[in-house]
Coordinates of C-alpha atoms and ligand atoms in Angstrom, one line a residue:
M553 CA -40.9 75.9 -42.3
P554 CA -42.7 78.9 -43.6
K555 CA -42.5 82.0 -41.3
V556 CA -45.2 84.2 -40.0
Q557 CA -44.2 87.8 -40.8
C558 CA -45.7 91.2 -40.1
F559 CA -47.2 92.7 -43.2
E560 CA -46.0 96.2 -42.3
C561 CA -42.8 96.1 -40.3
G562 CA -41.5 92.7 -41.4
E563 CA -41.1 91.4 -37.8
E564 CA -40.8 87.6 -37.9
Y565 CA -42.6 85.0 -35.8
S566 CA -42.4 81.3 -35.5
S567 CA -45.3 79.5 -37.2
D568 CA -45.9 77.6 -34.0
E569 CA -46.8 80.8 -32.2
I570 CA -50.5 81.6 -31.7
I571 CA -50.6 85.2 -32.7
Y572 CA -52.9 87.2 -34.9
R573 CA -51.4 90.7 -35.0
C574 CA -47.8 92.0 -34.9
D575 CA -46.6 92.5 -31.3
K576 CA -44.5 95.4 -32.4
C577 CA -46.9 97.4 -34.5
N578 CA -50.3 95.7 -34.3
S579 CA -50.5 95.2 -38.1
L580 CA -51.7 92.1 -40.0
L581 CA -49.5 89.0 -40.3
E582 CA -48.8 86.8 -43.3
V583 CA -47.2 83.4 -43.9
T584 CA -44.1 83.8 -46.0
Y585 CA -41.8 81.4 -47.8
S586 CA -38.1 82.0 -48.6
D587 CA -37.0 81.9 -52.3
E588 CA -35.3 78.7 -51.5
E589 CA -38.5 77.2 -50.1
I590 CA -40.4 78.3 -53.2
R591 CA -37.9 76.7 -55.4
E592 CA -37.6 73.5 -53.4
K593 CA -41.4 73.2 -53.2
L594 CA -41.9 73.6 -56.9
D595 CA -42.7 70.2 -58.2
F596 CA -44.4 70.2 -61.6
D597 CA -45.0 66.4 -61.4
L598 CA -47.2 67.0 -58.4
L599 CA -49.0 69.9 -60.1
K600 CA -49.8 67.6 -63.0
T601 CA -51.2 64.7 -61.0
K602 CA -54.8 63.8 -61.4
E603 CA -55.5 64.7 -57.7
L604 CA -58.0 67.5 -57.3
G605 CA -58.7 70.0 -54.6
V606 CA -57.0 72.3 -52.1
W607 CA -54.3 69.9 -50.9
K608 CA -53.1 69.1 -54.4
Y609 CA -51.2 72.4 -54.1
R610 CA -49.6 71.4 -50.8
P611 CA -46.1 72.6 -51.9
F612 CA -47.6 76.1 -51.5
L613 CA -49.5 75.4 -48.3
P614 CA -48.1 76.0 -44.8
C615 CA -49.0 72.8 -42.9
D616 CA -50.0 69.2 -43.4
K617 CA -53.5 68.0 -44.2
R618 CA -55.1 66.8 -41.0
V619 CA -58.8 67.4 -41.8
S620 CA -60.3 67.4 -45.3
I621 CA -63.8 67.1 -46.8
S622 CA -63.3 67.3 -50.6
E623 CA -62.9 71.0 -50.5
G624 CA -61.9 72.9 -53.7
A625 CA -61.9 71.3 -57.1
T626 CA -64.8 73.6 -58.1
P627 CA -65.8 74.0 -61.7
L628 CA -64.6 76.8 -63.9
Y629 CA -67.5 77.4 -66.3
E630 CA -67.1 79.0 -69.7
A631 CA -70.0 81.4 -69.8
P632 CA -70.7 82.6 -73.3
K633 CA -74.2 83.9 -72.9
L634 CA -73.3 85.7 -69.8
A635 CA -70.2 87.1 -71.5
E636 CA -72.5 88.6 -74.2
W637 CA -74.7 90.1 -71.6
V638 CA -71.8 91.8 -69.8
G639 CA -70.2 92.8 -73.1
I640 CA -67.0 90.8 -73.1
D641 CA -65.6 88.2 -75.6
E642 CA -64.5 85.5 -73.1
L643 CA -65.8 85.1 -69.5
Y644 CA -65.2 82.3 -67.0
I645 CA -67.1 81.7 -63.8
K646 CA -65.2 80.0 -60.9
H647 CA -68.1 78.7 -59.0
E648 CA -67.1 78.4 -55.3
G649 CA -70.7 77.5 -54.4
D650 CA -69.7 74.0 -55.4
N651 CA -67.7 73.5 -52.2
P652 CA -68.9 71.1 -49.5
T653 CA -70.7 73.8 -47.5
G654 CA -71.4 75.9 -50.6
S655 CA -68.7 78.6 -50.3
F656 CA -65.0 79.2 -50.7
K657 CA -64.6 79.4 -46.9
D658 CA -64.1 75.6 -47.0
R659 CA -60.7 76.1 -48.7
G660 CA -59.6 78.4 -45.8
M661 CA -61.0 76.2 -43.1
T662 CA -59.4 72.9 -44.2
V663 CA -56.1 74.6 -43.8
G664 CA -57.0 76.7 -40.7
V665 CA -58.5 73.8 -38.8
S666 CA -55.6 71.5 -39.8
K667 CA -53.3 74.2 -38.3
A668 CA -55.4 74.3 -35.1
M669 CA -54.9 70.5 -34.9
E670 CA -51.1 70.8 -35.5
L671 CA -51.0 73.3 -32.7
G672 CA -52.9 70.9 -30.4
L673 CA -55.9 73.1 -29.8
D674 CA -59.3 71.8 -29.1
K675 CA -61.5 74.9 -29.8
V676 CA -61.9 77.0 -32.9
G677 CA -64.0 80.1 -33.3
C678 CA -65.0 82.9 -35.7
A679 CA -67.3 85.8 -36.2
S680 CA -69.3 85.4 -39.4
T681 CA -71.8 86.9 -41.8
G682 CA -72.7 83.2 -42.2
N683 CA -70.5 81.2 -44.6
T684 CA -67.4 81.3 -42.4
S685 CA -69.4 79.8 -39.6
A686 CA -70.8 77.0 -41.8
A687 CA -67.3 76.1 -43.0
L688 CA -65.8 76.2 -39.5
S689 CA -68.6 74.0 -38.2
I690 CA -68.1 71.2 -40.6
F691 CA -64.3 71.1 -40.3
G692 CA -64.6 71.4 -36.5
A693 CA -67.1 68.5 -36.5
K694 CA -64.9 66.3 -38.7
A695 CA -61.8 67.1 -36.7
G696 CA -63.6 66.4 -33.4
I697 CA -62.9 69.8 -31.9
G698 CA -65.4 72.4 -30.6
S699 CA -66.5 75.3 -32.7
V700 CA -67.8 78.6 -31.5
V701 CA -69.4 81.1 -33.9
L702 CA -70.6 84.7 -33.3
L703 CA -73.2 86.0 -35.8
P704 CA -74.9 89.3 -36.2
A705 CA -78.4 88.5 -34.9
G706 CA -81.1 88.5 -37.6
K707 CA -78.6 89.3 -40.4
V708 CA -77.5 85.9 -41.4
A709 CA -79.1 84.0 -44.3
M710 CA -81.1 81.0 -43.2
G711 CA -79.1 78.3 -45.0
K712 CA -75.9 79.3 -43.2
V713 CA -77.4 79.4 -39.7
A714 CA -78.9 76.0 -40.4
Q715 CA -75.5 74.6 -41.3
A716 CA -73.7 75.9 -38.3
L717 CA -76.5 74.5 -36.0
M718 CA -76.6 71.1 -37.6
H719 CA -72.9 70.5 -37.6
G720 CA -72.8 71.2 -33.9
A721 CA -71.2 74.6 -33.4
K722 CA -72.0 76.7 -30.4
V723 CA -73.9 79.5 -32.2
I724 CA -74.1 82.9 -30.5
A725 CA -76.2 85.7 -32.1
I726 CA -74.9 89.2 -31.2
K727 CA -77.5 91.9 -31.1
D728 CA -75.3 94.2 -33.2
N729 CA -73.5 94.0 -36.6
F730 CA -70.7 91.8 -38.0
D731 CA -68.0 94.3 -37.1
R732 CA -68.9 94.2 -33.5
A733 CA -69.1 90.4 -33.5
L734 CA -65.6 90.3 -34.9
E735 CA -64.3 92.6 -32.1
L736 CA -65.9 90.3 -29.5
V737 CA -64.6 87.0 -31.0
Q738 CA -61.1 88.4 -30.9
E739 CA -61.4 89.1 -27.2
A740 CA -62.9 85.7 -26.7
A741 CA -60.1 84.0 -28.6
N742 CA -57.4 85.8 -26.5
K743 CA -59.0 85.1 -23.2
L744 CA -60.6 81.7 -23.7
D745 CA -57.9 79.8 -25.7
I746 CA -60.0 79.6 -28.8
Y747 CA -58.1 79.4 -32.1
L748 CA -59.4 82.3 -34.1
L749 CA -60.2 81.5 -37.7
N750 CA -61.5 84.7 -39.2
S751 CA -59.5 85.8 -42.2
I752 CA -57.2 87.8 -39.9
N753 CA -55.7 84.4 -39.4
P754 CA -52.9 84.1 -42.0
F755 CA -53.1 80.3 -42.2
R756 CA -56.7 80.4 -43.4
L757 CA -55.8 82.7 -46.2
E758 CA -53.2 80.2 -47.4
G759 CA -56.0 77.7 -48.2
Q760 CA -58.0 80.3 -50.2
K761 CA -55.0 81.0 -52.5
T762 CA -55.9 77.7 -54.2
I763 CA -58.8 79.4 -56.0
G764 CA -56.3 81.2 -58.2
F765 CA -54.1 78.1 -58.6
E766 CA -57.0 76.0 -59.7
A767 CA -58.3 78.6 -62.2
V768 CA -54.9 78.8 -63.9
E769 CA -54.7 75.1 -64.1
Q770 CA -58.2 74.8 -65.5
L771 CA -57.4 77.3 -68.1
G772 CA -54.7 75.0 -69.3
W773 CA -51.9 76.7 -67.3
E774 CA -52.8 80.0 -68.8
T775 CA -53.1 83.1 -66.5
P776 CA -56.3 85.0 -66.9
D777 CA -55.9 88.8 -67.4
R778 CA -58.2 89.6 -64.5
F779 CA -60.0 88.2 -61.4
V780 CA -63.2 89.9 -60.3
L781 CA -64.6 89.1 -56.9
P782 CA -66.8 90.4 -54.2
V783 CA -65.1 92.1 -51.2
G784 CA -66.3 91.7 -47.6
N785 CA -63.3 91.3 -45.3
A786 CA -61.1 91.4 -48.3
G787 CA -59.4 88.1 -47.4
N788 CA -60.1 86.4 -50.7
V789 CA -58.7 89.2 -52.9
T790 CA -55.6 89.2 -50.7
A791 CA -55.3 85.4 -50.8
I792 CA -55.7 85.0 -54.6
Y793 CA -53.2 87.7 -55.2
K794 CA -50.7 86.2 -52.7
G795 CA -50.9 82.8 -54.4
M796 CA -50.4 84.3 -57.8
A797 CA -47.4 86.3 -56.7
E798 CA -45.9 83.1 -55.3
W799 CA -46.5 81.4 -58.6
E800 CA -44.8 84.3 -60.3
R801 CA -41.8 83.8 -58.0
A802 CA -41.8 80.1 -58.7
G803 CA -41.8 80.8 -62.5
I804 CA -45.2 79.0 -63.0
I805 CA -46.9 82.2 -64.3
E806 CA -45.4 85.4 -65.8
K807 CA -47.3 87.9 -63.7
P808 CA -50.3 88.0 -61.4
P809 CA -53.7 88.8 -63.0
T810 CA -55.3 92.2 -62.3
M811 CA -57.3 92.1 -59.1
T812 CA -60.7 93.7 -59.1
G813 CA -62.9 94.0 -56.0
I814 CA -66.6 94.6 -56.0
Q815 CA -68.8 95.9 -53.1
S816 CA -72.4 96.9 -52.7
E817 CA -73.3 100.6 -52.7
G818 CA -74.6 100.3 -49.1
S819 CA -71.3 98.8 -47.9
K820 CA -68.3 100.1 -49.8
P821 CA -65.4 101.2 -47.6
F822 CA -62.9 99.3 -49.8
V823 CA -64.1 100.9 -53.0
E824 CA -63.8 104.4 -51.3
A825 CA -60.2 103.7 -50.3
V826 CA -59.2 102.5 -53.8
K827 CA -60.9 105.5 -55.4
N828 CA -59.0 107.9 -53.2
N829 CA -55.8 106.0 -53.5
K830 CA -55.6 105.3 -49.7
D831 CA -53.5 102.6 -48.2
K832 CA -55.9 102.3 -45.2
I833 CA -59.7 101.8 -45.0
T834 CA -62.0 104.3 -43.4
P835 CA -64.6 102.1 -41.7
E836 CA -68.3 102.6 -42.5
K837 CA -70.8 102.6 -39.6
D838 CA -74.0 101.0 -40.7
P839 CA -73.4 98.9 -43.8
E840 CA -76.6 97.7 -45.5
T841 CA -77.1 95.5 -48.5
I842 CA -79.1 92.5 -49.7
A843 CA -75.7 90.8 -50.2
T844 CA -75.4 89.9 -46.5
A845 CA -72.1 88.0 -47.0
I846 CA -70.4 91.3 -47.8
R847 CA -72.3 93.5 -45.4
I848 CA -69.1 94.6 -43.6
G849 CA -68.1 98.1 -42.7
N850 CA -64.5 97.5 -41.6
P851 CA -62.8 95.0 -43.9
I852 CA -60.1 93.5 -41.6
N853 CA -57.7 92.7 -44.5
G854 CA -58.0 96.2 -45.9
P855 CA -54.2 97.0 -46.1
K856 CA -53.3 93.7 -47.8
A857 CA -56.1 93.8 -50.2
L858 CA -55.4 97.4 -51.2
E859 CA -51.8 96.3 -52.0
A860 CA -53.2 93.4 -54.1
V861 CA -55.2 95.9 -56.2
Y862 CA -52.5 98.5 -56.5
Q863 CA -49.7 96.0 -57.3
T864 CA -51.7 94.6 -60.2
N865 CA -53.0 98.0 -61.5
G866 CA -56.4 96.7 -60.4
S867 CA -59.6 98.5 -59.5
A868 CA -62.7 98.4 -57.3
E869 CA -66.3 99.4 -58.0
S870 CA -69.6 99.3 -56.2
V871 CA -73.0 98.1 -57.5
S872 CA -76.6 98.6 -56.3
D873 CA -78.7 95.8 -54.8
E874 CA -80.8 96.0 -58.0
E875 CA -77.7 95.4 -60.2
I876 CA -76.8 92.4 -57.9
I877 CA -80.2 90.9 -58.3
E878 CA -80.1 91.3 -62.0
A879 CA -76.7 89.6 -62.3
Q880 CA -77.9 86.8 -60.0
K881 CA -80.8 86.1 -62.3
K882 CA -78.7 86.2 -65.4
L883 CA -76.2 83.7 -63.9
A884 CA -79.1 81.4 -63.0
R885 CA -81.0 81.7 -66.2
L886 CA -78.4 82.1 -68.9
E887 CA -75.7 79.7 -67.5
G888 CA -77.5 77.6 -64.9
I889 CA -75.2 78.8 -62.2
G890 CA -77.1 79.4 -58.9
V891 CA -75.4 81.9 -56.5
E892 CA -76.2 83.9 -53.5
P893 CA -76.4 87.7 -53.9
A894 CA -72.9 88.6 -52.8
S895 CA -71.5 86.3 -55.4
A896 CA -73.4 87.9 -58.2
S897 CA -71.8 91.3 -57.3
S898 CA -68.7 90.1 -59.2
V899 CA -70.6 89.8 -62.5
A900 CA -72.6 93.0 -61.9
G901 CA -69.3 94.8 -61.2
L902 CA -67.7 93.5 -64.3
K903 CA -70.6 94.7 -66.4
K904 CA -70.3 98.1 -64.9
L905 CA -66.6 98.3 -65.5
I906 CA -67.0 97.3 -69.1
E907 CA -69.7 99.9 -69.6
Q908 CA -67.4 102.5 -68.1
G909 CA -64.6 101.5 -70.5
R910 CA -62.4 100.4 -67.5
V911 CA -62.2 96.8 -68.7
D912 CA -61.5 95.9 -72.3
S913 CA -63.8 93.5 -74.0
D914 CA -60.9 91.3 -75.2
E915 CA -59.6 90.6 -71.7
K916 CA -59.8 87.0 -70.4
V917 CA -61.7 87.4 -67.1
V918 CA -62.5 85.1 -64.3
C919 CA -65.4 86.1 -62.0
V920 CA -65.4 84.3 -58.7
T921 CA -68.9 83.4 -57.6
T922 CA -68.3 82.8 -53.9
G923 CA -71.4 81.1 -52.5
H924 CA -74.3 78.8 -53.5
L925 CA -77.9 79.9 -54.3
L926 CA -79.4 77.7 -51.5
K927 CA -77.5 79.7 -48.9
D928 CA -80.2 82.4 -48.9
P929 CA -83.6 81.1 -50.0
Q930 CA -85.4 83.9 -48.3
E931 CA -83.8 86.5 -50.6
I932 CA -85.1 84.5 -53.6
I933 CA -88.6 84.4 -52.2
D934 CA -88.5 88.1 -51.6
I935 CA -87.4 89.1 -55.1
L936 CA -89.3 86.6 -57.3
E937 CA -93.0 85.8 -57.9
P938 CA -94.2 82.9 -55.8
P939 CA -95.4 79.7 -57.4
I940 CA -99.0 79.9 -58.8
E941 CA -101.4 77.8 -56.8
V942 CA -104.3 76.2 -58.6
K943 CA -106.9 73.5 -58.1
P944 CA -105.8 70.1 -59.3
N945 CA -107.5 70.6 -62.7
F946 CA -105.9 70.2 -66.1
E947 CA -107.8 73.1 -67.7
K948 CA -106.4 75.4 -65.1
I949 CA -102.9 74.2 -65.8
K950 CA -103.4 74.6 -69.5
E951 CA -104.6 78.1 -69.1
I952 CA -101.5 79.1 -67.1
I953 CA -99.0 77.4 -69.5
D954 CA -100.7 79.0 -72.5
Ligands
LIG1018 C1 -67.0 85.5 -47.1 C2 -67.7 85.8 -48.4 C3 -67.4 86.9 -49.2 C4 -66.4 87.9 -48.8 O1 -65.1 87.4 -48.9 P1 -63.9 88.2 -48.2 O2 -62.8 87.3 -48.2 O3 -64.4 88.4 -46.7 O4 -63.7 89.5 -48.9 C5 -68.1 87.0 -50.4 N1 -69.1 86.2 -50.8 C6 -69.4 85.2 -50.0 C7 -70.5 84.3 -50.4 C8 -68.8 84.9 -48.8 O5 -69.1 83.9 -48.0
LIG1019 ZN1 -45.2 94.8 -37.3

């Protein structure tokens, strides 16, 4: 059985206990495996089976599969035209928008909701900038347990709200920002017996580790030099690094790739912490960006994600909303990869780091695009010219095409 351990003081907890922070020091918790467990679980035959998706990597997951909807197994695209645009020789896009609800959150939720079922709980909940709520809702629906989601009112992209509503979650819009919604859902979880599935929950992060596993496998068991990804609550940076560090311990890879986190200029507490070499985040009060999925002033996994960056000699950078939109268009028009704004920040950030000489053009880089284009149709309507309306007349059409 894996243990649950405090990330700061090392205090150990049973993995059957429902607990989200250390009783002793109030720090974050993580799921840990002993060296013996890592060795025992290592099974190359399994890793080489044709099976695809999150549960393929079950030797490195903390519970059994109880609810699953074809999560994971997302494409890793080689992106030569985009590589040229950002100024790098070799670039890969791990497109997490191809998950069942259109974001990587499905990887975390298949494991998180399976854990809730193992614990015998009948309600799950989260606060969300949107995608977490969509993922929680489908796995809650499939598992036949109730889902409660708290959203910042008016700040969630339409596609995401639509998903949560349609899959039958109780959707509550808080007249404040995401950070406040997260405080409230933690209180609700403690007082109302709801299993909390924000990324403070260490079991959810275990599922998200599989992004890194899959990318390495898709590269022919070769480790990329670097992962670049958007940072909101900093769960994904944490999770991918954790998985890679476990594969290093298991002897599957030589060392974890360099972890690079990208935020938006209007919402960059993580970038500030890295730039100042801090091991804690100073929260930002009023984060604002077109990339609503990462509009977060107080990234809950800050301490863990900072370690992921420091341990791998990584970096963090911020990009403007204009740079995000430009990268979003390039992804769509050069490579046919449709992403929501937050996802494009990874590519925008990589471009900036290359221009600054902080990433070499001969590195093998994987950018993670975290969510699908259709999540946020309003953003697209706002940034692009609308369709040209004409009378049903061939001459008119010819005029426009010419
Ligand atoms: C949740 C989310 C993020 C942020 O991920 P964290 O793990 O919170 O850092 C980025 N992009 C999209 C599309 C998301 O849904
Ligand atoms: Zn502790």
